[in-house]
């Protein structure tokens, strides 16, 4: 694809992140970091992705991301996901005012670079989103070149993004749609093929 994209990956304080996965594996924080590292590693390997900026509020995240090629900003006090995404977009736009920015969820451990590249190509410079496996949430949101990201993440975000004018990505893309919030989601992701960090921790999870 001709156009490059800069992605923001927001991460909560690790002790609060992925609460519905708590107890699935003994080392919860390690699992949250593994999901993130596998997601970011796949994103960084995707043709057309120029920068991946992780916005976090936890000193353990930058250490975990060393060697991935991702940038990381530990910014405390942002009031929620939308604020973190707007902060990240401002950082990226300072360098490339007319560029495309995107928000990618941090819990896509089966993500395949080819599938993310397909989504970027289908967006073709339009503000677009990719719904999750259930069809109600969103795993990816892209701006138009130089345009606002206007994130609407949260319950029902797929409908909210569509209502705001974003174009839905139609390609199947199972690995991009498979965000992991529950034990069952982790099993589905395992069936697709987990990234190396999550695979090591989730070796006891049997694909469903």
C-alpha angles and dihedrals in degrees: 000000000000100000123073124216132209114210132208118206112191121205128189124220101292095236089059099039124105095003093173089061093054110124095017089105128014096243104054098173091049089053093051090050092047091053089050097046093049091047094049094044091054092046092051089052093053119110109241096027109115103173136013114199118190114202110200143157100213130084091217093066100066090049092051092050097054110125096020096097092237123129118230133201119191100206116172127202101030107147101233144311098311091052091049091052093047090049091051092047090053091052092050094043091053087069098035111023094177097041134111116257126189141189117226123187116242097226106072102113095162094050115145117207091221091058093049089048089052090054092050091050093048091051087057094188096316124122100261144162139204116222120220126249092276092050094233105085131049129238099182135027123183130192126219114252107294090351130123120276091213097188119207099180119158133072110350093010094150091062091040092053092047091048089052091058102263115143116237118237106237103190113107097241098167095184093052091048095048106092114169119232101136143031089260091053089052090052091051090049089049088055090055092047123269125234115256099263095050092040092059092052096040098047089124093057112102115212112250 
